[in-house]
XYZ file of C-alpha atoms in Angstrom:
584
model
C 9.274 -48.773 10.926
C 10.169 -51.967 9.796
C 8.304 -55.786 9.792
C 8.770 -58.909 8.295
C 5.347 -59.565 7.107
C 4.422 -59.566 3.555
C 7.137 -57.140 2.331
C 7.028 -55.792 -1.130
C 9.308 -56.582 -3.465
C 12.637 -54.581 -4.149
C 10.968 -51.990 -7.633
C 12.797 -52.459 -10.715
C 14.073 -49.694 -12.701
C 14.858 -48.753 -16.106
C 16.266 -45.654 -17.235
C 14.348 -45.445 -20.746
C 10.772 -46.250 -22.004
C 9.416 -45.419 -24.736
C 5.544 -46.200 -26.390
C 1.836 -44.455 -26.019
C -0.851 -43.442 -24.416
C 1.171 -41.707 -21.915
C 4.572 -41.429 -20.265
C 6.588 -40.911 -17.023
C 9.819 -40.385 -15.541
C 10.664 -39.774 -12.010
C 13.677 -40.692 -9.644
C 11.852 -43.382 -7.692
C 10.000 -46.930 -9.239
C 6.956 -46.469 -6.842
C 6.710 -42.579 -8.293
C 6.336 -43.528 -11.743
C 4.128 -46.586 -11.071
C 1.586 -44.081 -9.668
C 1.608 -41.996 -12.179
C 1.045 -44.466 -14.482
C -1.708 -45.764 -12.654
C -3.705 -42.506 -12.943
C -3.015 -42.345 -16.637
C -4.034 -45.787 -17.400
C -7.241 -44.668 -15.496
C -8.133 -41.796 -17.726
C -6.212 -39.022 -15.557
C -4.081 -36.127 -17.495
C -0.790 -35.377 -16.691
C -0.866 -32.948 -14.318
C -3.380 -35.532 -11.863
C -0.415 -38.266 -12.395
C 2.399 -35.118 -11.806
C 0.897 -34.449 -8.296
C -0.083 -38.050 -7.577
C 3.710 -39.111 -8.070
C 5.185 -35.758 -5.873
C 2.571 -37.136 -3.023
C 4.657 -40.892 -3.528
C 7.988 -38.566 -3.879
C 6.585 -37.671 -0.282
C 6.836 -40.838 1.474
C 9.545 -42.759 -0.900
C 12.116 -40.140 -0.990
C 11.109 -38.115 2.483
C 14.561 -36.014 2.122
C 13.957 -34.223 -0.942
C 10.655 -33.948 -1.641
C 7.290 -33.670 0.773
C 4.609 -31.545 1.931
C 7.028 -29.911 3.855
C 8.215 -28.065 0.974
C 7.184 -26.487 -2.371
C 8.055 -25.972 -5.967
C 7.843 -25.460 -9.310
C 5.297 -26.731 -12.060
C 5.856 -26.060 -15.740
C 2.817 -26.948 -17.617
C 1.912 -27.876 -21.699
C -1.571 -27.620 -22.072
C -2.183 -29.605 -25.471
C -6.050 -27.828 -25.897
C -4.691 -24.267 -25.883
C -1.333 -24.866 -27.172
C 0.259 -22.916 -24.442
C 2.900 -23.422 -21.605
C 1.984 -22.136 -17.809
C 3.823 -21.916 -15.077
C 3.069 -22.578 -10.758
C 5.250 -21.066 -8.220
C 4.715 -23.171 -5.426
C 8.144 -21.643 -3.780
C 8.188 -21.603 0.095
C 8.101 -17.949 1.820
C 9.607 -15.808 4.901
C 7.487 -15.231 7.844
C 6.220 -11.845 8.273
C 8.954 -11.303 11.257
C 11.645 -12.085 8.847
C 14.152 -9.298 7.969
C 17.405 -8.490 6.294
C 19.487 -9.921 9.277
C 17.458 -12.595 10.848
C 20.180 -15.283 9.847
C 23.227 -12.531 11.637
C 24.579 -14.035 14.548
C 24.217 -10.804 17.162
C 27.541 -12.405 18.875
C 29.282 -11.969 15.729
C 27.968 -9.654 13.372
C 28.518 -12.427 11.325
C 25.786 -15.118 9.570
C 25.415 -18.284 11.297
C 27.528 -20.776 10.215
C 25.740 -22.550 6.689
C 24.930 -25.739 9.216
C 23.377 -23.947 12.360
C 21.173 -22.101 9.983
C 19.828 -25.109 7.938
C 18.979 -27.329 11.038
C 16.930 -24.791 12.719
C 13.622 -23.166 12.831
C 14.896 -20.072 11.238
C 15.375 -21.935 8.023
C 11.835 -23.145 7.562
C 9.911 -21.511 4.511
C 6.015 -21.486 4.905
C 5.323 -24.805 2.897
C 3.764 -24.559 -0.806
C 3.270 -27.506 -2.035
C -0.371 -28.407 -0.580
C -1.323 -24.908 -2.582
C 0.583 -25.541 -5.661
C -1.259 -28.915 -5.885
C -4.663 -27.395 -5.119
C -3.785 -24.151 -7.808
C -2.369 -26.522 -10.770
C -5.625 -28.843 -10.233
C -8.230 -26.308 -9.915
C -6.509 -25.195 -13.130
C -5.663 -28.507 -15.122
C -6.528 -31.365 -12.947
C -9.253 -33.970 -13.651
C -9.078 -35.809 -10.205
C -9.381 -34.446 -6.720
C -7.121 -34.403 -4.098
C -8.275 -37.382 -1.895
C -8.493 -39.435 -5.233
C -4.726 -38.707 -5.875
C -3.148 -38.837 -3.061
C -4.816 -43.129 -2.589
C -1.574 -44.501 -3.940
C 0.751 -42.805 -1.363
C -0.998 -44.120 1.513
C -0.661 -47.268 0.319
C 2.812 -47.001 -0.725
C 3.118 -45.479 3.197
C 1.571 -47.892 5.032
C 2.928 -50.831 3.387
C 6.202 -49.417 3.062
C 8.978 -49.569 0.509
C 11.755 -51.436 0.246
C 15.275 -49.115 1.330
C 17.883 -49.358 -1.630
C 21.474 -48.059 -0.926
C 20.807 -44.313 -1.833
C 17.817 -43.945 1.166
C 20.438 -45.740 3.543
C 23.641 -43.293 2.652
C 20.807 -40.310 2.615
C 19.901 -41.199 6.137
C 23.434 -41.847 7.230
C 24.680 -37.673 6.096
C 22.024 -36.802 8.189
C 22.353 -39.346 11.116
C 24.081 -36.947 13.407
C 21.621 -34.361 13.180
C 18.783 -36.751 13.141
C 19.450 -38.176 16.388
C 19.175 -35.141 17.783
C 15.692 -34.122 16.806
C 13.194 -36.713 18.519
C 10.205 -37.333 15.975
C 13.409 -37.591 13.117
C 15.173 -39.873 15.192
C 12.105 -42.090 16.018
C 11.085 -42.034 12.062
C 14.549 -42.464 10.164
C 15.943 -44.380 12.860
C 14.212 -46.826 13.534
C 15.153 -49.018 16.801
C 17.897 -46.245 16.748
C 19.266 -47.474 13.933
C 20.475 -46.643 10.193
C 17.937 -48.408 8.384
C 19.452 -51.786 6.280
C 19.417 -51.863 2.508
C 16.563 -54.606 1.411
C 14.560 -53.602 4.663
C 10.910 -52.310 4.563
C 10.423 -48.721 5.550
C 7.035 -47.964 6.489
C 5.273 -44.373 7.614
C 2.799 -44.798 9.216
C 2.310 -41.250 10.666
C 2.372 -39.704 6.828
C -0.286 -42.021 6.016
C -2.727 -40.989 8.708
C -1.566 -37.389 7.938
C -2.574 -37.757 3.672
C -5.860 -39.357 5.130
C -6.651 -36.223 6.965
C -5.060 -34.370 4.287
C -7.848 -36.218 1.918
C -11.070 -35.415 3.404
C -9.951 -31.905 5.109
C -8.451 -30.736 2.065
C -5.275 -28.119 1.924
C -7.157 -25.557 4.157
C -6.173 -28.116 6.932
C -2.275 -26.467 6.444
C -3.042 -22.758 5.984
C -5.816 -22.169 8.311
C -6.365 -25.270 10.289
C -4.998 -27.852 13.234
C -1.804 -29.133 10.648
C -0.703 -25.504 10.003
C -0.654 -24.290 14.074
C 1.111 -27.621 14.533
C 3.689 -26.651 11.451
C 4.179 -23.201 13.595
C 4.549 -24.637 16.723
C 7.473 -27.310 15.598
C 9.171 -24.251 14.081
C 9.347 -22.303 16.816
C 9.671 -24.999 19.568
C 11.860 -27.353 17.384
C 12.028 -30.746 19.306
C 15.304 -31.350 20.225
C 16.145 -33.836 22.634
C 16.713 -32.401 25.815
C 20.558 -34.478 26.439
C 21.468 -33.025 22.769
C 24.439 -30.591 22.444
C 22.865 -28.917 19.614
C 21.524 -25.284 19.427
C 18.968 -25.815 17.242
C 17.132 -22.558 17.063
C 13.515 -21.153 16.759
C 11.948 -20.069 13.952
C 9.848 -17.117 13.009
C 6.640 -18.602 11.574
C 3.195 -18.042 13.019
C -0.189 -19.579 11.923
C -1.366 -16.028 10.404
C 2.066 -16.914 7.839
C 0.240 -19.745 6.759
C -3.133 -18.571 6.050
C -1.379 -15.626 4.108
C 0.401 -17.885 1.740
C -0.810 -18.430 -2.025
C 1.027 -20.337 -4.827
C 1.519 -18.146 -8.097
C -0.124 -18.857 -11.263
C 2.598 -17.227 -13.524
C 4.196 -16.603 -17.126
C 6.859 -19.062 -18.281
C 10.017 -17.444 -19.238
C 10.307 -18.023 -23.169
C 13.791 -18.179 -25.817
C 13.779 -19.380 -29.437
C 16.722 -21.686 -29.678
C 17.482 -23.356 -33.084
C 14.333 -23.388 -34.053
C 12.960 -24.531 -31.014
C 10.720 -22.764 -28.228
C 12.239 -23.079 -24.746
C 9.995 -21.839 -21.752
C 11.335 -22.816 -18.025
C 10.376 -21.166 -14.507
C 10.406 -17.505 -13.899
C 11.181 -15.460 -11.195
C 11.465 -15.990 -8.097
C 13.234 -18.971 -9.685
C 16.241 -18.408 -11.468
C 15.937 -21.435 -13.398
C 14.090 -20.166 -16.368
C 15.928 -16.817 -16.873
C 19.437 -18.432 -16.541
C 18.661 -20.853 -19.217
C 17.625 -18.605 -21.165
C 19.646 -16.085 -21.180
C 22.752 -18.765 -21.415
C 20.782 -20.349 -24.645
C 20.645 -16.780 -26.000
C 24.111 -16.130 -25.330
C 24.857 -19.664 -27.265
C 22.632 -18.895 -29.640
C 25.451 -16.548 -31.117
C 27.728 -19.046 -32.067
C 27.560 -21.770 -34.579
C 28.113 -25.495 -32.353
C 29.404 -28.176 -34.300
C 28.796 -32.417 -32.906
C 31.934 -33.186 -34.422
C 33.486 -30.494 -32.209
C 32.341 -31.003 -29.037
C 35.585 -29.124 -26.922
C 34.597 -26.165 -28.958
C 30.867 -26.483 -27.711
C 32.180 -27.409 -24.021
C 33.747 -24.194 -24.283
C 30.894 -21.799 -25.304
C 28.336 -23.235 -22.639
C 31.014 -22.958 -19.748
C 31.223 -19.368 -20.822
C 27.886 -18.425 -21.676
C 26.894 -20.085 -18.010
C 29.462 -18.204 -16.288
C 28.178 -14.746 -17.662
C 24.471 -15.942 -17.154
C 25.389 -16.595 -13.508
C 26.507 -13.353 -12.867
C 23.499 -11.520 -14.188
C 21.716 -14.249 -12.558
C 23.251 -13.286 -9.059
C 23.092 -9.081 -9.814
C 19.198 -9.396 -10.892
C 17.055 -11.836 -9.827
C 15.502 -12.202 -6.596
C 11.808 -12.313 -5.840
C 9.908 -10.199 -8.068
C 7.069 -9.373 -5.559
C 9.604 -7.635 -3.828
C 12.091 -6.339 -6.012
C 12.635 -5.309 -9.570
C 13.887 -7.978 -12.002
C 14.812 -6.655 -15.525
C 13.159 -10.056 -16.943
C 12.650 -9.141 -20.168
C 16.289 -7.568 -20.802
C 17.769 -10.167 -19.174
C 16.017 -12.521 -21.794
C 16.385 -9.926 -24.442
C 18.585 -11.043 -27.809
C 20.395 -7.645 -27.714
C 21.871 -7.911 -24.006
C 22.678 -12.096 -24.788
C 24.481 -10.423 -28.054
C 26.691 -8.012 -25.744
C 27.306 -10.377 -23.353
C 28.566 -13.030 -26.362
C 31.012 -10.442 -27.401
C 32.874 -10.951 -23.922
C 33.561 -14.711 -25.146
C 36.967 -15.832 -26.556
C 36.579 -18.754 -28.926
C 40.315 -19.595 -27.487
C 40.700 -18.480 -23.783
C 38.517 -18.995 -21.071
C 37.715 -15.454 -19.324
C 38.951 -14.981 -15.702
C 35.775 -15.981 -13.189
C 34.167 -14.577 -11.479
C 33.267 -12.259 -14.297
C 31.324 -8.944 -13.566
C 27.435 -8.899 -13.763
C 26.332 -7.203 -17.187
C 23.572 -4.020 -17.518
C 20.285 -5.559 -19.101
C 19.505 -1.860 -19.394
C 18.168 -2.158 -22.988
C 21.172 -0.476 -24.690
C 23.445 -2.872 -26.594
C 26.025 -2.098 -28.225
C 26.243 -3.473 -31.781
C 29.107 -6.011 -31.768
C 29.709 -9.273 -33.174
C 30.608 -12.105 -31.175
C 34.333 -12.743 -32.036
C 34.359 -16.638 -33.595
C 31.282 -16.203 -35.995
C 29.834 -14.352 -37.823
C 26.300 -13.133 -37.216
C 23.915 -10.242 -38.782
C 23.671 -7.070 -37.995
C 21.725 -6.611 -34.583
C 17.877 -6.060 -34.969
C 16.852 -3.731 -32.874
C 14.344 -3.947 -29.684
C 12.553 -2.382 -27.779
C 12.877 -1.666 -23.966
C 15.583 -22.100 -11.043
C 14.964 -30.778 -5.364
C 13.866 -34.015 -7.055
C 12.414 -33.306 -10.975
C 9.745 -35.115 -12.930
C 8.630 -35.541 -16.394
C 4.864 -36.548 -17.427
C 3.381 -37.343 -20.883
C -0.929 -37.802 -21.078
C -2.682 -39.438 -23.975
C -3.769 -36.182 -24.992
C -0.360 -33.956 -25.693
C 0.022 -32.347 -22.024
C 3.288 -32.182 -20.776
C 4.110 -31.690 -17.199
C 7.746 -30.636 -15.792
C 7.630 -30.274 -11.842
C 10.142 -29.672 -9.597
C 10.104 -30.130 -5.513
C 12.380 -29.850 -3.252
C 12.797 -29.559 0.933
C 16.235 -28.101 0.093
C 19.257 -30.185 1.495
C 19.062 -33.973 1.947
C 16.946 -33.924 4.736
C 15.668 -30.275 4.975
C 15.783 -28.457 8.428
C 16.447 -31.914 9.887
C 12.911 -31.271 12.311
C 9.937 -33.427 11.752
C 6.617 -32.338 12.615
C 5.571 -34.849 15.448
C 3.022 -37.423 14.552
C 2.701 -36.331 11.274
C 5.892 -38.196 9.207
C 7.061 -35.253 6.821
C 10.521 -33.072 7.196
C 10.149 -29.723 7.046
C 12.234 -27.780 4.421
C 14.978 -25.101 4.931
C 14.605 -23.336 1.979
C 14.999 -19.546 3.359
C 18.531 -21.096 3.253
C 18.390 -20.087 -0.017
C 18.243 -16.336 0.769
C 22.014 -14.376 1.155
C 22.330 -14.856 4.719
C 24.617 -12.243 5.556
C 23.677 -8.222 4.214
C 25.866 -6.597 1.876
C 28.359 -3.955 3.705
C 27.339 -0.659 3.281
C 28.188 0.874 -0.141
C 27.957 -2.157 -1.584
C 25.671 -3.085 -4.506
C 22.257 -4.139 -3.334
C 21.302 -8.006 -3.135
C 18.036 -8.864 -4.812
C 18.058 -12.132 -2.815
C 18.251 -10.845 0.809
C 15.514 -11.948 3.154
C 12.294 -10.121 3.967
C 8.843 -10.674 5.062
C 6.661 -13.254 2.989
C 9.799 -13.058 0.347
C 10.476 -15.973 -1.660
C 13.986 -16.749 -1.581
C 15.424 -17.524 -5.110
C 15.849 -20.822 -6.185
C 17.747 -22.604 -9.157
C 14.850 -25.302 -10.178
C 14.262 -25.209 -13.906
C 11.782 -27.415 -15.017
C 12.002 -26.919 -18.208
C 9.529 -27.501 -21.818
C 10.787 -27.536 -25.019
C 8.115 -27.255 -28.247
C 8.894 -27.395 -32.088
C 5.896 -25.682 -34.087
C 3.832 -25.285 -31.174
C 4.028 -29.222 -29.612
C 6.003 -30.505 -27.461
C 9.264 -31.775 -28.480
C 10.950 -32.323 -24.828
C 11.047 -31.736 -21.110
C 13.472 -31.826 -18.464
C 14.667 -31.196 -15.378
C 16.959 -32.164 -12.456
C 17.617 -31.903 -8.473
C 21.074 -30.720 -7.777
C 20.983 -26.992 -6.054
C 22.580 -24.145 -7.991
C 23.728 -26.939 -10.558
C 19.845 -27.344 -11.625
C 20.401 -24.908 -14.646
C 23.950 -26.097 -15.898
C 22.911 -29.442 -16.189
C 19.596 -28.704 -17.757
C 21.672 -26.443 -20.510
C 23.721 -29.267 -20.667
C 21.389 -31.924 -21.673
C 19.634 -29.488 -24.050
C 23.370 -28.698 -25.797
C 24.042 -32.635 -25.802
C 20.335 -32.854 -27.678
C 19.557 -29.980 -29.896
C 23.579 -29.284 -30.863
C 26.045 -32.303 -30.208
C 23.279 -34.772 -31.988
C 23.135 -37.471 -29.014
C 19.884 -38.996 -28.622
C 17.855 -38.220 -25.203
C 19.365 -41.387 -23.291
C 23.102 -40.448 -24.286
C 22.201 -36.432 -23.324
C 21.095 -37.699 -19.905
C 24.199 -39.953 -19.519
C 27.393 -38.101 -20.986
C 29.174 -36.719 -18.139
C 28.422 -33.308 -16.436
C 30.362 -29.930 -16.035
C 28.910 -26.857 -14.068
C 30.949 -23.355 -14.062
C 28.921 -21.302 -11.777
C 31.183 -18.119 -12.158
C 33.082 -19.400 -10.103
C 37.441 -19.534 -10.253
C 37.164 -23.708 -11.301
C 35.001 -25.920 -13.244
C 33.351 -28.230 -11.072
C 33.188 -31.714 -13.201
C 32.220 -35.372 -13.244
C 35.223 -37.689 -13.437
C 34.379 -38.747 -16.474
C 34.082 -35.310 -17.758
C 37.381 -34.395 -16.862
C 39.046 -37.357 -18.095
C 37.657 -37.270 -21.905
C 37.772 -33.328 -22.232
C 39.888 -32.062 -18.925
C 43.135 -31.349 -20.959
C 41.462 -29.629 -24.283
C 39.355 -27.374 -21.859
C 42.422 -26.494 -19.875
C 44.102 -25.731 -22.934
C 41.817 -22.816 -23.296
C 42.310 -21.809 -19.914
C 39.504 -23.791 -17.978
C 40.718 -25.096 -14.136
C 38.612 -28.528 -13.872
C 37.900 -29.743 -10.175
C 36.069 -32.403 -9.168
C 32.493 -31.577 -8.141
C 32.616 -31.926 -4.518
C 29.176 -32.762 -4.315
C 27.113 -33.806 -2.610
C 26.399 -36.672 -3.701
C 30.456 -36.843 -4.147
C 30.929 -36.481 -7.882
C 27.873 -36.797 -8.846
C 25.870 -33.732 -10.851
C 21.934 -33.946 -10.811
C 19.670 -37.029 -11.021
C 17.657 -35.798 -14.517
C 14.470 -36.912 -15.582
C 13.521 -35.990 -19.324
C 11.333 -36.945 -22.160
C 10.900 -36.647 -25.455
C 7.779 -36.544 -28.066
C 9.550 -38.736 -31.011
C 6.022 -38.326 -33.426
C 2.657 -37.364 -32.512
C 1.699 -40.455 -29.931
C 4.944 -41.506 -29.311
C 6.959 -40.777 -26.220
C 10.656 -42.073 -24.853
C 10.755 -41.011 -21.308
C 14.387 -41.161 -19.920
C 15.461 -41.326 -16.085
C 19.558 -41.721 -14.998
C 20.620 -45.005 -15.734
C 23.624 -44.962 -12.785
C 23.285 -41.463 -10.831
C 21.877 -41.666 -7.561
C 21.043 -45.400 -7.602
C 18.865 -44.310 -11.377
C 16.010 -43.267 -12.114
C 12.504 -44.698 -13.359
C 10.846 -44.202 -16.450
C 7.702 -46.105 -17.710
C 4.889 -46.067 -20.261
C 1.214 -46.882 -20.739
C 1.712 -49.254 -23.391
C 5.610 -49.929 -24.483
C 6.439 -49.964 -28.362
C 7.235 -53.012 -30.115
């Protein structure tokens, strides 16, 4: 929606702040200005978290909104201990195995035909993520928090280059959907760079949203409206599209509850890293890659050498990752093995300090027998013994809480379908499931789809403490890349000795057990021929964005007080990071 009056002015951004009394970094300038706002006015982190994700809503519409869900990873200073909030979208109760089979084919729909449809859409959790992690931590309502979105909404924001080229990957679909076309094309247009985009329709909606209250999604007018879109989608009548219905009913939505849980925990050098569990993937593939790592001795004035050892340990991570994890409600996760020192030790011993190992590599058995080995390249003690997973943001409070929070719609754009009137995507997250079931005889998939299953996801927000206290967060966007390039920034940090900004900023690598190493130009060009030395076949990451890995947001407690809160400084148009009061 776009007018000439009054427009605001085009946000600055800068990728690092540092100072007290609180800190923020998000992807967006309007974000982090609201979060800031509720911590200058006495609000704790987790109030200026959700009051940011409701600006995410309306400023970056195609990653993150209402529509969705996520992940909240929690540091509360008065206890001293980390939490965790699965927020993660799930199935309708008609869902099974081989909803996403093509009966035509035998066959799963083609990756596009199942994102753009009804079949894709997850029952939303965000609205009950934000209620949980309030009721729990908050120290401002709802209503209260969500103020600074409607204004951002109805006065609109100003559309840099990175809204326009989101808009234009999705244009064709978009046209084809009539409450999409009529928001994100306005006039039937791509909207211009330096315009004003204004919604409008959200901001009625977080008005409603405000004095109803979340019960107005799962058991009131917004959710049968949610359940009618997804199983009606509106297409335009003169599209050639076969958009197709979803499964969702109201009585999905009323069943839905986000999932106060236990963070996943590793000692790393010292430090205490605790990231998302189950039914992301996020914090157990970190962890169990960090363990793996943990093995070898990483040297900053060897960095190929490092390069090396997390490619590998990633690679093996991702294949236990893919064997094991799925959502735990519904099937068995070996958590703790898969976290456990002894099966990181016997998956280390697989590593060749000198030759990359043939991917994809087989899954390992977190079964809690290890053989005793020593990882060839170092040399370790003797093995003690034991017994038997979007847009990312990072806030700091006055008081010592941390928040890391991930959400996500899924693609650029989710399902494409927007529910009508109300100016929020819906997400396609139960994309996120294996669409097609394993041929009989094979192994099992942990991540097929089922009723009210949560399909697994990669988001790893991610909180780091020395002695108790936070020492750093972080997290990123980016798919199945979320939990290379979080175990990248934390190798760049805790091992290779750059400082936060320079982790954030040094080119990206992710080897997903997968043949090739998907890399950043840059990456490729200062270690592409010492990697492939050792055996490594670099590729450039095909995105999307093109080339691009992640859009990170971090920060990092320098001394009691004192925060530097880092956002990209060139990825995806950069981030925004800002403080109460900036450090002379």
């Amino acid at each position: 929606m776009h007018s000439r009056t009054s427009p605001p002015a085009p946000p600055s951004r800068q990728p690092v702040a540092t100072g007290y009394g609180g800190a923020v970094s998000t992807v967006d300038p309007d974000a982090s200005r609201t979060a800031i706002e509720v911590l200058r006015r006495g609000g704790n982190a987790m109030d200026a978290a959700i009051a940011a994700g409701a600006t995410l809503g309306v400023t970056e519409p195609y990653v993150s909104a209402i529509g969705g869900g996520g992940y909240i990873t929690y540091y509360d200073a008065r206890t001293r201990r980390v939490h965790a909030f699965d927020g993660r979208e799930f199935a309708p109760a008609a869902m099974r195995a081989d909803s996403f089979v093509d009966p035509a084919t035998g066959k799963a729909l083609p990756f596009d035909q199942a994102v753009t449809s009804g079949l894709s859409v997850g029952v939303p959790g965000t609205l009950a993520q934000w209620d949980l992690a309030l009721r729990r931590f908050g120290t401002r309502d709802l209503r209260t928090l969500l103020q600074p979105a409607i204004r951002v909404a109805e006065k609109g924001f100003v559309v840099d280059q990175e809204f326009r080229d989101q808009t234009a990957v999705n244009e064709a679909r978009f046209r084809d959907i009539v409450p999409t076309r009529e928001l994100f094309l306005p006039g039937g247009k791509l909207p211009e760079v330096g315009s004003v985009f204004r919604n409008p329709d959200l901001a009625r909606t977080y008005r409603e949203l405000a004095k109803r209250g979340p019960a107005w999604l799962y058991k009131g007018e917004l959710g049968k409206e949610v359940a009618r879109t997804v199983a009606k989608p509106p297409v335009d009548p003169a599209a050639s599209r076969n958009v197709r219905p979803g499964l969702m009913k109201p009585a999905d939505l009323a069943a839905y509850r986000a999932l106060p849980k236990r963070p996943t925990h590793v000692p790393y050098r010292g430090l205490d890293v605790y990231g998302e569990p189950p039914s992301s993937s996020g914090g157990s593939t970190v962890g169990e890659a960090l363990n793996i790592l943990g093995n070898f001795r990483l040297d900053a004035k060897d960095p190929v050498t490092a390069l090396h050892y997390y490619l590998e340990a990633s690679k093996l991570a991702y294949a236990d990752r893919g064997a094991y994890v799925g959502d735990p409600d519904k099937v068995r996760v070996p958590l703790d093995e898969l976290l456990s020192q002894g099966f990181a030790r016997e998956r280390a011993c697989l590593i060749k300090p000198d030759q990359a190992a043939a991917a994809p590599v087989a899954a390992g058995s977190p079964d809690g027998r290890y053989a005793p080995c020593v990882p060839p390249g170092t040399q370790t003690r003797a093995l003690a013994f034991e017994g038997p997973q979007t847009t990312h943001l990072v806030v700091a409070d006055r008081w010592g809480n941390v928040v890391a929070y991930n959400v996500s719609i899924e693609q650029f754009g989710g399902s494409g379908i927007t529910v009508p009137g109300r100016g929020f995507l819906l997400n396609n997250e139960l994309t996120d499931f294996t669409l097609q079931p394993p041929a009989p005889g094979a192994p099992a998939d942990p991540n097929l789809p089922a009723p009210h299953k949560r399909p697994r996801s990669s988001m790893a927000p991610t909180i780091v403490l020395k002695d108790g206290r936070p020492k750093l967060a972080v997290g990123t966007p980016g798919g199945s890349t979320i939990i290379t390039t979080v175990l990248q920034i934390l190798l760049n940090r805790i091992d290779l000795g750059m400082d936060l900004p320079a982790a954030l900023a040094a080119p990206r690598a992710t080897q997903r057990n997968t043949p090739s190493v998907f890399a950043e130009q840059a990456f490729i060009d200062r270690y592409g021929r010492d990697l492939a030395a050792r055996g490594h076949r670099l590729d450039p990451f095909p995105g999307p964005p093109q080339g691009v890995i992640g859009a990170a947001t971090a920060l990092e407690v320098l001394r009691p007080g004192l925060v530097q809160a880092v956002a990209e400084p060139v990825r995806r148009g950069g981030g925004s990071a800002l403080v109460v009061s900036p450090a002379h």
